């Protein structure tokens, strides 16, 4: 494919134009011949009789059902499906209809029957240096024990268990245990706080909550049980709270409600054998809440069958998973990246996954690099914000470690800026590791726009749609944009890992995703442009979602946390560019009668949002104002606030309230 032996900036072949970057990086990074020759995707391409990736892609979007069937057939089913895709009730699509499986059967049971039983499934390092490892055999035992404990409490198929844990092995173990018995998990990120947790418990009406005494972050306690107690007091549904001991901190245990996990695991009911529940392909696997444009977060629903096939296929081909790899997705299992690429797909591909509990720069800025060397990590997948955060400490920190085991790098969450791309490529990858910039969403379940190791890379672009995925950039009327013209990103055809609905709100599923652009296509909510080579450049969110350090937060949630403070009458939140976080939250507040703005009140309001929502939602600034720009129908015009803050033209404000 290329004439050079190492990847680096080289002359692009005549079919790929070179000076596309809207972000300042010149050149195209060509794939390495040896990588191309050995890639999983090359083997698949040849097995289908194609000689170029373009031919394979064109075939895959004309025959998506065959493409996905090829991969579904690599997994095991209790009963085969009758129909690959059912569109009769669009946009409520169904995949692998009639098929029976359980994602756990493929993630664990399947491997335990083979030599992989003794392969490491998980390696976990605590912030304090504690090491825990799980072979597939041990993972099976531990998951089965927790599954039996949950069963003994009456948790059954269709129930929703809320999990609020730090980044410790029990987090994936509890998720897997729920899935094994057919219950859904709803994981709430351990960095969220009282209101965020209470809202999510309320919506899912969980009877059982799993939490921990506390977690470690930068050597300090994150008091999860205390937050959980406050959240439970605000919601009626929780009857049982299972508590994992992580730090040994003294906590309140309410008799009759709170139970230690280690006590439960010592009971005879916690046997290490548990049958995996056969599930319909379309049975729900989990709920994951994500921020939307208005009101409360949306409970995105994913299924056993399609999600399993989608996450398995994408990890196998994009990160080219081989038997000997050591995979590290450095996200938190509490977000979709962690669900799909820490918990499920690494196990589905039978690889060894590494999980680290704490902060990247604790106790020193080389913590990550030292662990890559120590565990021989071969693939690192992280977010631009983490790269920027570590980059600021300089090259000396990574340089003192042997990073030569790395062969591929990955990025997710927001567009990667050129400085971060270059640093990642040169200093971490030593110019030997292609960077897989993967674009996707909580709703899509798995990678949608992404390179594979055989594609030329343009830094800052997530490159091209994955196989079987049909994507376009369009105007509001649905017509395609010209090359390099900004427009709305849409997905034209259904895909297996797509969300099936929003919990308790199917209408919102239809209006949010399928009614913004004519033609029944899925509207992503991002603006983007497509260049003349078909490479997609993501510009950013079009709605009121802010990406802070790659995490997705809704302005509505931050505003609701602010108005829950007695001093606040009205509030508006916007995202403004921030060097490390990508975006930071800026807020505007109208105070109630009798209150006056002061530095002290600003600090109090920031702390209040932190307490209600979690530290990531803590505003950078609180500005006291006497009015907010609104439309005549009373909607706050955040666009105007943003333009004013950036010193830009405020644009058309004719609909503004006078
Ligand atoms: C943004 C995270 C540019 C995008 C997996 C999307 C990206 C939102 C990329 C979803 C990327 C994600 N390049 N932008 N590689 N990956 N995004 O649901 O705006 O937390 O709509 O899922 O993140 O965020 P979510």
PDB file of C-alpha atoms in Angstrom, residues 198-299:
ATOM      1  CA  UNK A 198     -30.558  10.345  42.582  1.00  0.00           C
ATOM      2  CA  UNK A 199     -31.984  11.334  39.159  1.00  0.00           C
ATOM      3  CA  UNK A 200     -30.626   8.173  37.569  1.00  0.00           C
ATOM      4  CA  UNK A 201     -31.868   5.880  40.365  1.00  0.00           C
ATOM      5  CA  UNK A 202     -35.278   7.538  40.150  1.00  0.00           C
ATOM      6  CA  UNK A 203     -35.624   7.066  36.426  1.00  0.00           C
ATOM      7  CA  UNK A 204     -34.603   3.400  36.519  1.00  0.00           C
ATOM      8  CA  UNK A 205     -36.446   2.643  39.794  1.00  0.00           C
ATOM      9  CA  UNK A 206     -33.618   0.390  40.962  1.00  0.00           C
ATOM     10  CA  UNK A 207     -34.289  -1.680  44.050  1.00  0.00           C
ATOM     11  CA  UNK A 208     -30.632  -2.620  44.468  1.00  0.00           C
ATOM     12  CA  UNK A 209     -27.729  -0.180  44.507  1.00  0.00           C
ATOM     13  CA  UNK A 210     -24.097  -1.331  44.559  1.00  0.00           C
ATOM     14  CA  UNK A 211     -21.522   1.133  45.869  1.00  0.00           C
ATOM     15  CA  UNK A 212     -18.257   1.237  47.857  1.00  0.00           C
ATOM     16  CA  UNK A 213     -17.166   2.718  51.167  1.00  0.00           C
ATOM     17  CA  UNK A 214     -15.030   5.190  49.213  1.00  0.00           C
ATOM     18  CA  UNK A 215     -12.519   5.348  46.403  1.00  0.00           C
ATOM     19  CA  UNK A 216      -8.994   6.699  46.031  1.00  0.00           C
ATOM     20  CA  UNK A 217      -8.181   9.625  43.793  1.00  0.00           C
ATOM     21  CA  UNK A 218      -4.822  11.405  44.111  1.00  0.00           C
ATOM     22  CA  UNK A 219      -4.371   9.763  47.491  1.00  0.00           C
ATOM     23  CA  UNK A 220      -7.596  11.264  48.839  1.00  0.00           C
ATOM     24  CA  UNK A 221     -10.903   9.566  49.627  1.00  0.00           C
ATOM     25  CA  UNK A 222     -13.867   9.975  47.295  1.00  0.00           C
ATOM     26  CA  UNK A 223     -16.727   9.341  49.711  1.00  0.00           C
ATOM     27  CA  UNK A 224     -19.107   7.303  47.604  1.00  0.00           C
ATOM     28  CA  UNK A 225     -21.173   5.751  50.411  1.00  0.00           C
ATOM     29  CA  UNK A 226     -21.864   9.171  51.890  1.00  0.00           C
ATOM     30  CA  UNK A 227     -23.054  10.427  48.504  1.00  0.00           C
ATOM     31  CA  UNK A 228     -25.092   7.240  47.998  1.00  0.00           C
ATOM     32  CA  UNK A 229     -26.790   7.734  51.395  1.00  0.00           C
ATOM     33  CA  UNK A 230     -27.838  11.248  50.413  1.00  0.00           C
ATOM     34  CA  UNK A 231     -29.075  10.058  47.027  1.00  0.00           C
ATOM     35  CA  UNK A 232     -31.058   7.151  48.532  1.00  0.00           C
ATOM     36  CA  UNK A 233     -32.742   9.615  50.909  1.00  0.00           C
ATOM     37  CA  UNK A 234     -33.988  11.549  47.860  1.00  0.00           C
ATOM     38  CA  UNK A 235     -35.424   8.493  46.069  1.00  0.00           C
ATOM     39  CA  UNK A 236     -38.035   5.944  47.144  1.00  0.00           C
ATOM     40  CA  UNK A 237     -36.955   2.796  45.263  1.00  0.00           C
ATOM     41  CA  UNK A 238     -33.713   1.513  46.811  1.00  0.00           C
ATOM     42  CA  UNK A 239     -34.316  -1.280  49.332  1.00  0.00           C
ATOM     43  CA  UNK A 240     -30.872  -2.859  49.416  1.00  0.00           C
ATOM     44  CA  UNK A 241     -27.459  -1.265  49.184  1.00  0.00           C
ATOM     45  CA  UNK A 242     -24.499  -3.602  48.633  1.00  0.00           C
ATOM     46  CA  UNK A 243     -21.215  -2.047  49.730  1.00  0.00           C
ATOM     47  CA  UNK A 244     -17.747  -2.999  48.463  1.00  0.00           C
ATOM     48  CA  UNK A 245     -14.897  -2.362  50.879  1.00  0.00           C
ATOM     49  CA  UNK A 246     -12.119  -0.545  49.052  1.00  0.00           C
ATOM     50  CA  UNK A 247     -10.477   1.954  51.401  1.00  0.00           C
ATOM     51  CA  UNK A 248     -11.566   0.679  54.821  1.00  0.00           C
ATOM     52  CA  UNK A 249     -12.825   4.147  55.707  1.00  0.00           C
ATOM     53  CA  UNK A 250     -15.338   4.287  58.527  1.00  0.00           C
ATOM     54  CA  UNK A 251     -18.836   4.654  57.051  1.00  0.00           C
ATOM     55  CA  UNK A 252     -22.478   4.578  58.026  1.00  0.00           C
ATOM     56  CA  UNK A 253     -24.116   1.160  57.430  1.00  0.00           C
ATOM     57  CA  UNK A 254     -27.861   1.240  57.828  1.00  0.00           C
ATOM     58  CA  UNK A 255     -29.111  -1.980  59.331  1.00  0.00           C
ATOM     59  CA  UNK A 256     -31.667  -3.825  57.219  1.00  0.00           C
ATOM     60  CA  UNK A 257     -30.624  -1.923  54.110  1.00  0.00           C
ATOM     61  CA  UNK A 258     -26.845  -1.924  53.753  1.00  0.00           C
ATOM     62  CA  UNK A 259     -24.821  -5.123  53.347  1.00  0.00           C
ATOM     63  CA  UNK A 260     -21.080  -5.662  52.805  1.00  0.00           C
ATOM     64  CA  UNK A 261     -20.290  -7.510  49.589  1.00  0.00           C
ATOM     65  CA  UNK A 262     -17.536  -9.551  51.254  1.00  0.00           C
ATOM     66  CA  UNK A 263     -20.023 -10.776  53.895  1.00  0.00           C
ATOM     67  CA  UNK A 264     -22.472 -11.819  51.200  1.00  0.00           C
ATOM     68  CA  UNK A 265     -19.745 -13.597  49.228  1.00  0.00           C
ATOM     69  CA  UNK A 266     -18.876 -15.656  52.314  1.00  0.00           C
ATOM     70  CA  UNK A 267     -22.406 -17.106  52.482  1.00  0.00           C
ATOM     71  CA  UNK A 268     -23.202 -20.562  51.021  1.00  0.00           C
ATOM     72  CA  UNK A 269     -25.552 -18.969  48.468  1.00  0.00           C
ATOM     73  CA  UNK A 270     -22.526 -17.372  46.793  1.00  0.00           C
ATOM     74  CA  UNK A 271     -21.536 -20.503  44.881  1.00  0.00           C
ATOM     75  CA  UNK A 272     -18.936 -20.178  42.114  1.00  0.00           C
ATOM     76  CA  UNK A 273     -21.256 -21.890  39.649  1.00  0.00           C
ATOM     77  CA  UNK A 274     -24.084 -20.062  37.974  1.00  0.00           C
ATOM     78  CA  UNK A 275     -25.842 -20.851  34.712  1.00  0.00           C
ATOM     79  CA  UNK A 276     -25.780 -18.039  32.183  1.00  0.00           C
ATOM     80  CA  UNK A 277     -29.336 -16.952  31.371  1.00  0.00           C
ATOM     81  CA  UNK A 278     -30.252 -17.445  27.689  1.00  0.00           C
ATOM     82  CA  UNK A 279     -31.455 -14.101  26.341  1.00  0.00           C
ATOM     83  CA  UNK A 280     -33.209 -12.986  23.181  1.00  0.00           C
ATOM     84  CA  UNK A 281     -30.844 -11.017  20.980  1.00  0.00           C
ATOM     85  CA  UNK A 282     -33.088  -7.982  21.489  1.00  0.00           C
ATOM     86  CA  UNK A 283     -33.329  -8.268  25.293  1.00  0.00           C
ATOM     87  CA  UNK A 284     -31.842  -5.196  26.966  1.00  0.00           C
ATOM     88  CA  UNK A 285     -28.331  -5.501  28.385  1.00  0.00           C
ATOM     89  CA  UNK A 286     -27.886  -2.149  30.083  1.00  0.00           C
ATOM     90  CA  UNK A 287     -29.068   1.408  30.522  1.00  0.00           C
ATOM     91  CA  UNK A 288     -26.543   4.200  30.388  1.00  0.00           C
ATOM     92  CA  UNK A 289     -27.601   7.753  31.065  1.00  0.00           C
ATOM     93  CA  UNK A 290     -26.255  10.481  28.886  1.00  0.00           C
ATOM     94  CA  UNK A 291     -26.794  14.200  28.756  1.00  0.00           C
ATOM     95  CA  UNK A 292     -29.212  15.585  26.250  1.00  0.00           C
ATOM     96  CA  UNK A 293     -30.412  18.954  25.118  1.00  0.00           C
ATOM     97  CA  UNK A 294     -33.183  19.436  27.603  1.00  0.00           C
ATOM     98  CA  UNK A 295     -34.256  18.301  31.007  1.00  0.00           C
ATOM     99  CA  UNK A 296     -33.165  15.059  32.550  1.00  0.00           C
ATOM    100  CA  UNK A 297     -30.474  12.762  31.206  1.00  0.00           C
ATOM    101  CA  UNK A 298     -31.605  10.105  28.768  1.00  0.00           C
ATOM    102  CA  UNK A 299     -31.450   6.400  29.648  1.00  0.00           C
TER     103      UNK A 299
END
